[in-house]
PDB file of C-alpha atoms in Angstrom:
ATOM      1  CA  MET A   1     162.089 108.885 164.286  1.00  0.00           C
ATOM      2  CA  ALA A   2     161.778 108.388 168.063  1.00  0.00           C
ATOM      3  CA  ARG A   3     161.740 112.147 168.640  1.00  0.00           C
ATOM      4  CA  ASN A   4     158.977 112.546 166.045  1.00  0.00           C
ATOM      5  CA  HIS A   5     156.866 109.956 167.864  1.00  0.00           C
ATOM      6  CA  LEU A   6     157.497 111.763 171.139  1.00  0.00           C
ATOM      7  CA  ARG A   7     156.513 115.144 169.665  1.00  0.00           C
ATOM      8  CA  ASP A   8     153.260 113.651 168.326  1.00  0.00           C
ATOM      9  CA  PHE A   9     152.542 112.045 171.696  1.00  0.00           C
ATOM     10  CA  LEU A  10     153.223 115.209 173.717  1.00  0.00           C
ATOM     11  CA  GLN A  11     151.005 117.364 171.500  1.00  0.00           C
ATOM     12  CA  ASN A  12     148.022 115.409 172.868  1.00  0.00           C
ATOM     13  CA  VAL A  13     149.047 115.414 176.535  1.00  0.00           C
ATOM     14  CA  PRO A  14     148.015 118.260 178.875  1.00  0.00           C
ATOM     15  CA  GLY A  15     151.232 120.136 179.673  1.00  0.00           C
ATOM     16  CA  GLY A  16     153.097 118.049 177.106  1.00  0.00           C
ATOM     17  CA  PRO A  17     154.491 120.932 175.046  1.00  0.00           C
ATOM     18  CA  ALA A  18     156.212 122.306 178.174  1.00  0.00           C
ATOM     19  CA  LEU A  19     158.125 119.023 178.505  1.00  0.00           C
ATOM     20  CA  MET A  20     159.066 118.856 174.829  1.00  0.00           C
ATOM     21  CA  ASP A  21     162.667 120.120 174.820  1.00  0.00           C
ATOM     22  CA  ASP A  22     163.966 118.238 177.864  1.00  0.00           C
ATOM     23  CA  ALA A  23     162.028 115.079 176.978  1.00  0.00           C
ATOM     24  CA  GLN A  24     163.442 115.036 173.449  1.00  0.00           C
ATOM     25  CA  LEU A  25     166.975 115.425 174.787  1.00  0.00           C
ATOM     26  CA  VAL A  26     166.503 112.616 177.325  1.00  0.00           C
ATOM     27  CA  LEU A  27     164.950 110.331 174.709  1.00  0.00           C
ATOM     28  CA  GLY A  28     167.767 111.091 172.271  1.00  0.00           C
ATOM     29  CA  GLU A  29     170.396 110.183 174.863  1.00  0.00           C
ATOM     30  CA  LEU A  30     168.650 106.934 175.846  1.00  0.00           C
ATOM     31  CA  VAL A  31     168.215 105.851 172.229  1.00  0.00           C
ATOM     32  CA  ALA A  32     171.812 106.792 171.398  1.00  0.00           C
ATOM     33  CA  ASN A  33     173.026 104.694 174.332  1.00  0.00           C
ATOM     34  CA  ALA A  34     170.948 101.727 173.178  1.00  0.00           C
ATOM     35  CA  VAL A  35     172.291 102.019 169.626  1.00  0.00           C
ATOM     36  CA  THR A  36     175.889 102.440 170.801  1.00  0.00           C
ATOM     37  CA  HIS A  37     176.089 100.040 173.732  1.00  0.00           C
ATOM     38  CA  ALA A  38     173.380  97.415 173.300  1.00  0.00           C
ATOM     39  CA  ARG A  39     175.299  95.199 170.916  1.00  0.00           C
ATOM     40  CA  VAL A  40     172.831  92.491 170.050  1.00  0.00           C
ATOM     41  CA  SER A  41     172.280  89.991 167.287  1.00  0.00           C
ATOM     42  CA  PRO A  42     170.751  91.123 163.973  1.00  0.00           C
ATOM     43  CA  GLY A  43     166.978  91.233 163.998  1.00  0.00           C
ATOM     44  CA  ARG A  44     166.745  92.579 167.542  1.00  0.00           C
ATOM     45  CA  GLU A  45     165.321  96.066 167.573  1.00  0.00           C
ATOM     46  CA  ILE A  46     165.188  99.045 169.878  1.00  0.00           C
ATOM     47  CA  ALA A  47     161.694 100.166 170.857  1.00  0.00           C
ATOM     48  CA  VAL A  48     160.434 103.297 172.593  1.00  0.00           C
ATOM     49  CA  ARG A  49     157.315 103.735 174.689  1.00  0.00           C
ATOM     50  CA  PHE A  50     155.743 106.800 176.300  1.00  0.00           C
ATOM     51  CA  GLU A  51     153.157 106.947 179.045  1.00  0.00           C
ATOM     52  CA  VAL A  52     151.741 109.550 181.418  1.00  0.00           C
ATOM     53  CA  VAL A  53     151.876 108.376 185.036  1.00  0.00           C
ATOM     54  CA  CYS A  54     150.564 110.670 187.799  1.00  0.00           C
ATOM     55  CA  ASP A  55     151.128 113.826 185.718  1.00  0.00           C
ATOM     56  CA  HIS A  56     154.651 112.748 184.757  1.00  0.00           C
ATOM     57  CA  LEU A  57     155.910 111.500 181.409  1.00  0.00           C
ATOM     58  CA  ARG A  58     157.574 108.103 181.510  1.00  0.00           C
ATOM     59  CA  ILE A  59     159.970 107.539 178.620  1.00  0.00           C
ATOM     60  CA  GLU A  60     161.090 103.957 178.013  1.00  0.00           C
ATOM     61  CA  VAL A  61     163.731 102.599 175.650  1.00  0.00           C
ATOM     62  CA  HIS A  62     163.679  98.825 175.217  1.00  0.00           C
ATOM     63  CA  ASP A  63     166.656  96.891 173.874  1.00  0.00           C
ATOM     64  CA  ALA A  64     167.739  93.264 173.751  1.00  0.00           C
ATOM     65  CA  SER A  65     170.952  93.681 175.746  1.00  0.00           C
ATOM     66  CA  SER A  66     171.123  92.793 179.415  1.00  0.00           C
ATOM     67  CA  GLU A  67     174.106  95.118 179.964  1.00  0.00           C
ATOM     68  CA  LYS A  68     173.276  97.532 182.785  1.00  0.00           C
ATOM     69  CA  PRO A  69     173.593 101.242 182.030  1.00  0.00           C
ATOM     70  CA  SER A  70     175.857 103.205 184.307  1.00  0.00           C
ATOM     71  CA  ILE A  71     177.173 106.706 184.583  1.00  0.00           C
ATOM     72  CA  ARG A  72     180.822 106.640 183.635  1.00  0.00           C
ATOM     73  CA  CYS A  73     183.542 108.645 185.283  1.00  0.00           C
ATOM     74  CA  ALA A  74     183.341 112.307 184.430  1.00  0.00           C
ATOM     75  CA  ALA A  75     184.053 112.979 180.785  1.00  0.00           C
ATOM     76  CA  ASP A  76     186.920 115.298 179.955  1.00  0.00           C
ATOM     77  CA  LEU A  77     186.052 118.494 178.104  1.00  0.00           C
ATOM     78  CA  SER A  78     187.782 117.140 174.999  1.00  0.00           C
ATOM     79  CA  ASP A  79     185.795 113.849 175.014  1.00  0.00           C
ATOM     80  CA  ALA A  80     183.249 113.529 172.222  1.00  0.00           C
ATOM     81  CA  SER A  81     180.963 111.319 174.313  1.00  0.00           C
ATOM     82  CA  GLY A  82     180.340 110.145 177.853  1.00  0.00           C
ATOM     83  CA  ARG A  83     177.826 112.700 179.115  1.00  0.00           C
ATOM     84  CA  GLY A  84     174.527 111.103 178.073  1.00  0.00           C
ATOM     85  CA  LEU A  85     173.424 109.618 181.379  1.00  0.00           C
ATOM     86  CA  TYR A  86     174.611 112.732 183.220  1.00  0.00           C
ATOM     87  CA  LEU A  87     172.119 114.678 181.098  1.00  0.00           C
ATOM     88  CA  VAL A  88     169.394 112.101 181.702  1.00  0.00           C
ATOM     89  CA  GLU A  89     169.998 112.305 185.439  1.00  0.00           C
ATOM     90  CA  ALA A  90     170.037 116.117 185.434  1.00  0.00           C
ATOM     91  CA  LEU A  91     166.861 116.554 183.364  1.00  0.00           C
ATOM     92  CA  SER A  92     164.649 113.782 184.730  1.00  0.00           C
ATOM     93  CA  ARG A  93     162.983 113.364 188.114  1.00  0.00           C
ATOM     94  CA  GLU A  94     164.176 109.768 188.220  1.00  0.00           C
ATOM     95  CA  TRP A  95     165.690 107.265 185.848  1.00  0.00           C
ATOM     96  CA  GLY A  96     166.617 103.622 186.012  1.00  0.00           C
ATOM     97  CA  PHE A  97     166.424 100.286 184.290  1.00  0.00           C
ATOM     98  CA  GLU A  98     164.696  96.942 184.713  1.00  0.00           C
ATOM     99  CA  PRO A  99     164.588  93.607 182.918  1.00  0.00           C
ATOM    100  CA  ARG A 100     162.076  93.326 180.095  1.00  0.00           C
ATOM    101  CA  PRO A 101     159.041  91.222 181.057  1.00  0.00           C
ATOM    102  CA  GLU A 102     159.571  89.181 177.875  1.00  0.00           C
ATOM    103  CA  GLY A 103     162.832  87.950 179.384  1.00  0.00           C
ATOM    104  CA  ILE A 104     165.294  89.292 176.804  1.00  0.00           C
ATOM    105  CA  GLY A 105     167.029  92.597 177.383  1.00  0.00           C
ATOM    106  CA  LYS A 106     166.143  95.604 179.472  1.00  0.00           C
ATOM    107  CA  ILE A 107     164.071  98.757 179.696  1.00  0.00           C
ATOM    108  CA  VAL A 108     165.863 102.008 180.477  1.00  0.00           C
ATOM    109  CA  TRP A 109     163.370 104.618 181.650  1.00  0.00           C
ATOM    110  CA  ALA A 110     163.213 108.243 182.720  1.00  0.00           C
ATOM    111  CA  LEU A 111     160.421 110.081 184.491  1.00  0.00           C
ATOM    112  CA  MET A 112     159.940 113.686 183.347  1.00  0.00           C
ATOM    113  CA  GLY A 113     157.846 116.331 185.069  1.00  0.00           C
ATOM    114  CA  PRO A 114     157.022 120.000 184.833  1.00  0.00           C
ATOM    115  CA  GLU A 115     159.233 120.708 187.842  1.00  0.00           C
ATOM    116  CA  GLY A 116     162.351 119.700 185.896  1.00  0.00           C
ATOM    117  CA  GLY A 117     165.177 117.407 186.954  1.00  0.00           C
ATOM    118  CA  VAL A 118     166.383 116.317 190.353  1.00  0.00           C
ATOM    119  CA  GLU A 119     167.637 118.957 192.730  1.00  0.00           C
TER     120      GLU A 119
END
């Protein structure tokens, strides 16, 4: 559902379709991390938000966990998981996290641009 919202959003943004593939992958990884690692009480939801800031797409995933995201040690080739934030880092210009202004949980964000990920 989050990817569908992102596709709809990017269709109406100048240059948005060019960001589509990488942005969907980054969003998918951030949402998957929130679902997997943000263990919170029932009733707390994960939210996504998109915004264009200075010709860059800012993707946000909000969750109610205060656990800080971190890139784990390198995943082994046989591991089924563990590469999500590596992909986010490779495909985005910047990424990070901050406390939610409402006081519960965090926002994990990634900034996407036409020039691709960090060099």
